[in-house]
XYZ file of C-alpha atoms in Angstrom:
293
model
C 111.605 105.772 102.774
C 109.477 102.835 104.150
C 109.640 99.377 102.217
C 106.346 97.813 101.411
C 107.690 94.354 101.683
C 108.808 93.066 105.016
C 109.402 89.739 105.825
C 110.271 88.698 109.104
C 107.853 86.360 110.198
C 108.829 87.015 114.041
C 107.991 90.561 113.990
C 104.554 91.475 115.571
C 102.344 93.604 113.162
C 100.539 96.998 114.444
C 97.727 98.196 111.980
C 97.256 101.912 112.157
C 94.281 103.468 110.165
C 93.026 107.225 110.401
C 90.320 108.495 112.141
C 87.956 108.454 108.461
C 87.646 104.854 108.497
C 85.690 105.149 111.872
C 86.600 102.400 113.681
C 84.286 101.374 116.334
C 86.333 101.765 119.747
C 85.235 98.541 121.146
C 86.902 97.064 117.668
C 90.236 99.165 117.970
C 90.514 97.663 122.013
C 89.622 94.137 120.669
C 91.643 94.106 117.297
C 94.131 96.526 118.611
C 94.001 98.605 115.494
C 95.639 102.358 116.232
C 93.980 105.517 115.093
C 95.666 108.570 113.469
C 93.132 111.819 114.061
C 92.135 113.942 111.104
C 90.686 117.305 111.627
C 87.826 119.447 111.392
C 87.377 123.168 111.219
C 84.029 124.557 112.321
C 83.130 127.812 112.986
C 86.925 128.914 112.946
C 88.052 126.427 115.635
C 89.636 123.238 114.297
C 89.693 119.983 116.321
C 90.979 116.253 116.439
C 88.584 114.201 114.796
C 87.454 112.261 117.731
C 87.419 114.689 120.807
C 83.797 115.726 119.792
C 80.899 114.098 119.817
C 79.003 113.862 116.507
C 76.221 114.717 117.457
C 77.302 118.086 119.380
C 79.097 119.127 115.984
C 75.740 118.407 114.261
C 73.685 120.278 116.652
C 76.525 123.078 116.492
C 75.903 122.601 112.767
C 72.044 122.803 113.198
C 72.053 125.936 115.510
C 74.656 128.168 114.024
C 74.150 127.205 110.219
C 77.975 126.688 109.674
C 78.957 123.382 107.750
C 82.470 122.214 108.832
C 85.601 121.360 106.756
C 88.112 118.979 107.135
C 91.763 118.444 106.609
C 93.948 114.789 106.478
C 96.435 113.690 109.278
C 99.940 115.527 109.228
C 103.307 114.124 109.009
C 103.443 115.212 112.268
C 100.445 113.203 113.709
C 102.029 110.311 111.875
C 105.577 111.057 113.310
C 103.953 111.072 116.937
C 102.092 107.601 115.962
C 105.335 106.163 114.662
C 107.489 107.178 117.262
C 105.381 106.088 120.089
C 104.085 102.820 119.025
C 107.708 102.417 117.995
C 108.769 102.744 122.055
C 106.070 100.684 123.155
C 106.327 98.117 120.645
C 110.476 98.578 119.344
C 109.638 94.849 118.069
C 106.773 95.725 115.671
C 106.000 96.427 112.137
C 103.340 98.845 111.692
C 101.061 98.482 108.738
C 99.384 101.749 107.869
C 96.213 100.910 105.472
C 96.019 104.236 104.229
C 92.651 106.487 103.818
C 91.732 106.647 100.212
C 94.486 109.222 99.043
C 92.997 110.310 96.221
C 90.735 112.386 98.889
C 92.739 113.673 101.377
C 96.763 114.133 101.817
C 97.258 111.316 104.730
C 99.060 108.819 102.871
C 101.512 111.161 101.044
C 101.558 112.380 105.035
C 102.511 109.037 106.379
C 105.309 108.665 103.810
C 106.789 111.529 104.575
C 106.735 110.603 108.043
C 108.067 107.232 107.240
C 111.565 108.240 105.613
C 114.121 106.509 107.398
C 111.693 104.121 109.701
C 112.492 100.825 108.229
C 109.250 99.204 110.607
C 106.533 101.311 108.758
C 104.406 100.465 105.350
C 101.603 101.891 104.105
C 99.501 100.915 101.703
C 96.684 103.209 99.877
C 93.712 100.886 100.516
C 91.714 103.176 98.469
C 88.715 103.465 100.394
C 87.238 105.436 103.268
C 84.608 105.299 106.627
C 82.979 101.614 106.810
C 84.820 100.267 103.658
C 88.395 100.820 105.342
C 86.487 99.764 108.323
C 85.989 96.486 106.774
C 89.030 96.300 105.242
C 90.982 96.829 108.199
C 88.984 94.480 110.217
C 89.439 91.721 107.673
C 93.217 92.219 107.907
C 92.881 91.774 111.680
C 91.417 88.744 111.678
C 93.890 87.477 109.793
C 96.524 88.486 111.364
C 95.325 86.882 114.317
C 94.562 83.378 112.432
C 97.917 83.667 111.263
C 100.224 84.612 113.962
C 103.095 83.858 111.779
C 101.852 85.891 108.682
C 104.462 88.967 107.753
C 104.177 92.160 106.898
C 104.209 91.777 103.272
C 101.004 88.969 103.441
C 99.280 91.363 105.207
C 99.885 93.792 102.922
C 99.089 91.844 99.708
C 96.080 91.262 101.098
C 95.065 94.472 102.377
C 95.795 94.871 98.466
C 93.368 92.203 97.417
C 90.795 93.346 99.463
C 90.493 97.302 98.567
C 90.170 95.768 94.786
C 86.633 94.381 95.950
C 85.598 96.169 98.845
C 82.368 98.710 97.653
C 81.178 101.068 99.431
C 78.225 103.395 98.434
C 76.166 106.110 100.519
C 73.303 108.425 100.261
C 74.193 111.940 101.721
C 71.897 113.282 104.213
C 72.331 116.763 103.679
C 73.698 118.193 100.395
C 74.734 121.218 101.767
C 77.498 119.317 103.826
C 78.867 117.752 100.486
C 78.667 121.616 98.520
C 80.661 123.063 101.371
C 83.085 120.095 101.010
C 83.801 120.667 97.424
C 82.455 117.337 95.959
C 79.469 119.355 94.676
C 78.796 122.169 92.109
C 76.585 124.938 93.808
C 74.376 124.337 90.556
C 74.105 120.817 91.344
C 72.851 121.653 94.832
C 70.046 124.236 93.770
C 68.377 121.307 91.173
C 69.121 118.445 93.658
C 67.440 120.735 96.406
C 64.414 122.052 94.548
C 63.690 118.360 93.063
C 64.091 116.746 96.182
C 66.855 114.253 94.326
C 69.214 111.935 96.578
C 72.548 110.676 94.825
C 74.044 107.851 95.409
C 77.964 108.603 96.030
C 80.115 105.631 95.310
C 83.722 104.684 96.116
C 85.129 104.241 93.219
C 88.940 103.823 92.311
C 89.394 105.987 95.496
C 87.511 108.436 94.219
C 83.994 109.637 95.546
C 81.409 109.591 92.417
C 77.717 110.467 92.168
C 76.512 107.682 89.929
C 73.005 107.651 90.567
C 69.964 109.845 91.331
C 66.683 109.514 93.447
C 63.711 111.475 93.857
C 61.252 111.104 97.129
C 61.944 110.537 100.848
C 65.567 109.338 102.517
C 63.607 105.626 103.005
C 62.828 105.559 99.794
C 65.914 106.825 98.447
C 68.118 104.367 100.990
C 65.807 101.114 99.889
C 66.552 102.201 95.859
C 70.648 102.256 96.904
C 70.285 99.110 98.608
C 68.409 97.279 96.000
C 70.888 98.328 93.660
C 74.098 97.545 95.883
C 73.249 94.054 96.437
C 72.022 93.521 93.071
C 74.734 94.812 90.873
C 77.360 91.790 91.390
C 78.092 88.974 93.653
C 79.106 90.016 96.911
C 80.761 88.084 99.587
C 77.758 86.898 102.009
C 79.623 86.550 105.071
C 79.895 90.523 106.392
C 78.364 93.777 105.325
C 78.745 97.047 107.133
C 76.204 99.640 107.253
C 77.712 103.269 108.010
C 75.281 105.898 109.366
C 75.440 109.738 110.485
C 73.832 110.977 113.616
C 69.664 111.415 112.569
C 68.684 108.592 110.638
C 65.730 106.984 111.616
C 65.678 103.753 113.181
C 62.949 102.896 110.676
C 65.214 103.078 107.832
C 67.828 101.360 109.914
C 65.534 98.127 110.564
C 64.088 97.863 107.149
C 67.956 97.664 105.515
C 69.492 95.231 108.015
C 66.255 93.426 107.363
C 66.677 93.557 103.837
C 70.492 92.733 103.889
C 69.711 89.690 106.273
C 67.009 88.579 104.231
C 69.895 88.640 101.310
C 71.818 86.020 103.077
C 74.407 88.333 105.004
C 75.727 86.646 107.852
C 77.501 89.235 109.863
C 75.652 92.862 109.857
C 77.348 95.646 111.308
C 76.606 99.455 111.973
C 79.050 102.198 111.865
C 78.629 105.693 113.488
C 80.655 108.096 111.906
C 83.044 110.719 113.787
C 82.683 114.100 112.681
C 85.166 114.005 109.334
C 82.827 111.780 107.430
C 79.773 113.839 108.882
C 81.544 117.008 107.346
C 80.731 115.961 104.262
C 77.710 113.071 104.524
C 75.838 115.547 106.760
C 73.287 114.447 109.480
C 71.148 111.197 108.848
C 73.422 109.717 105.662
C 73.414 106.216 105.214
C 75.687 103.485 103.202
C 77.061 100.347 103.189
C 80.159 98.567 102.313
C 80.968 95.027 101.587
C 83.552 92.588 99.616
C 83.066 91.269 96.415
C 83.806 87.755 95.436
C 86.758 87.072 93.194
């Protein structure tokens, strides 16, 4: 099995995240962060998260009333990602900053595919789209501060980090989160016929509705936001706003308005791929950030 301490500081580190954290691909070139797929099932076909366009899903979605499913990365996908970052890079340690397992089977995946590869670790960062985003990111930039850091400071503070990152989300369609399995049918019908909006939070790797709002998405998204950047002290210098295929670019101005207004520093926007879209729907919107120690 893979250690979770390594501590050579000559050894180049690889970071290696799954497809659900939706990592920009301008961020993956510059970071060099490598990307497991996960999957999604619509309308009986199943495909790579990433080979589709979100928006032609959605519109699939939209035109043939299906809702897609999705399924975690493989020990085989990891075995392929092992073996050939492993050939380009025979040097390397790859750090795997797992998607939140508590949701899918990817890290007990990567494990598996791990046995006997003493260059892999993986660490259950606990958290999913524009939270592991962050988290990842973080880890990148200090890697590349620290040239000499190993594989176990990395990992300590990939550690640190999912402790503080929070990440919450309005859904745009419930349907997408029924079909998913994160919501009771009943829940649905009285969410739908009083036009309520939950807020979903990460919490403890776990995906919990912990608050409800009645009215329009804006006015739903500007309750959430109050709230998020209310509740505790959050670290001013990034925030990451993750956002589904739909959402209006009014809402979109008004929170990075808001957020900058807060004293943010660094504002970014996510798109999802199509696995967080399975179960946000079309037009969600959330936002992640760290929270001070």
């Amino acid at each position: 099995m893979a250690t979770t301490d390594q501590t050579s500081p000559a050894a180049p580190i690889v970071l290696l995240v799954e497809s659900g954290a939706d990592v920009p691909a301008a961020v993956r070139q510059d970071l060099g962060i490598e990307v497991v797929p996960m999957h999604v099932t619509l309308a009986g076909e199943t495909f790579d998260d990433g080979s589709v366009p979100c928006a032609r899903m959605l519109a699939t979605c939209a035109e043939t009333g299906a809702v897609p499913t999705t399924s975690g990365c493989t020990p085989h996908d990891f075995t392929v990602a092992f073996d050939r970052i492993h050939a380009e890079r025979p040097d390397a340690q790859i750090l795997h900053l797992a998607y939140s397992a508590a949701t899918t089977c990817s890290y007990e995946s990567a494990l598996t595919a791990a046995e006997g590869r003493d260059y892999v670790t993986s660490v259950d960062v606990k958290s999913v789209t524009c939270a592991q985003y962050l988290l990842v990111s973080e880890v990148a930039r200090f890697l590349a501060a620290n040239p000499g850091a190993t594989v176990g400071e990395a990992a300590d503070l990939a550690r640190d980090l999912s402790g503080r990152i929070r990440l919450g989300f309005i859904p745009g369609d419930l349907a997408f989160l029924r079909a998913g399995g994160r919501l009771s049918n009943a829940a649905y019908v009285g969410a739908h016929l009083l036009r309520i909006k939950p807020t979903i939070e990460m919490i403890d790797g776990r995906l919990v509705a912990t608050k409800k709002h009645r009215g329009s998405m804006a006015r739903a998204c500007r309750a959430f936001l109050d709230d998020f950047l209310s509740k505790e002290d959050l670290d001013r210098s990034r925030l990451a706003f993750v956002y589904s295929h739909g959402l209006s670019d009014g809402i979109r101005a008004d929170a990075e308005a808001r957020v900058r207004e807060a004293g943010f520093r660094e504002v970014e926007w996510v798109e999802t791929g199509c696995v967080i879209a399975s179960h946000s729907g079309p037009g969600s919107f959330g936002a992640a950030a760290i929270a001070e120690h």
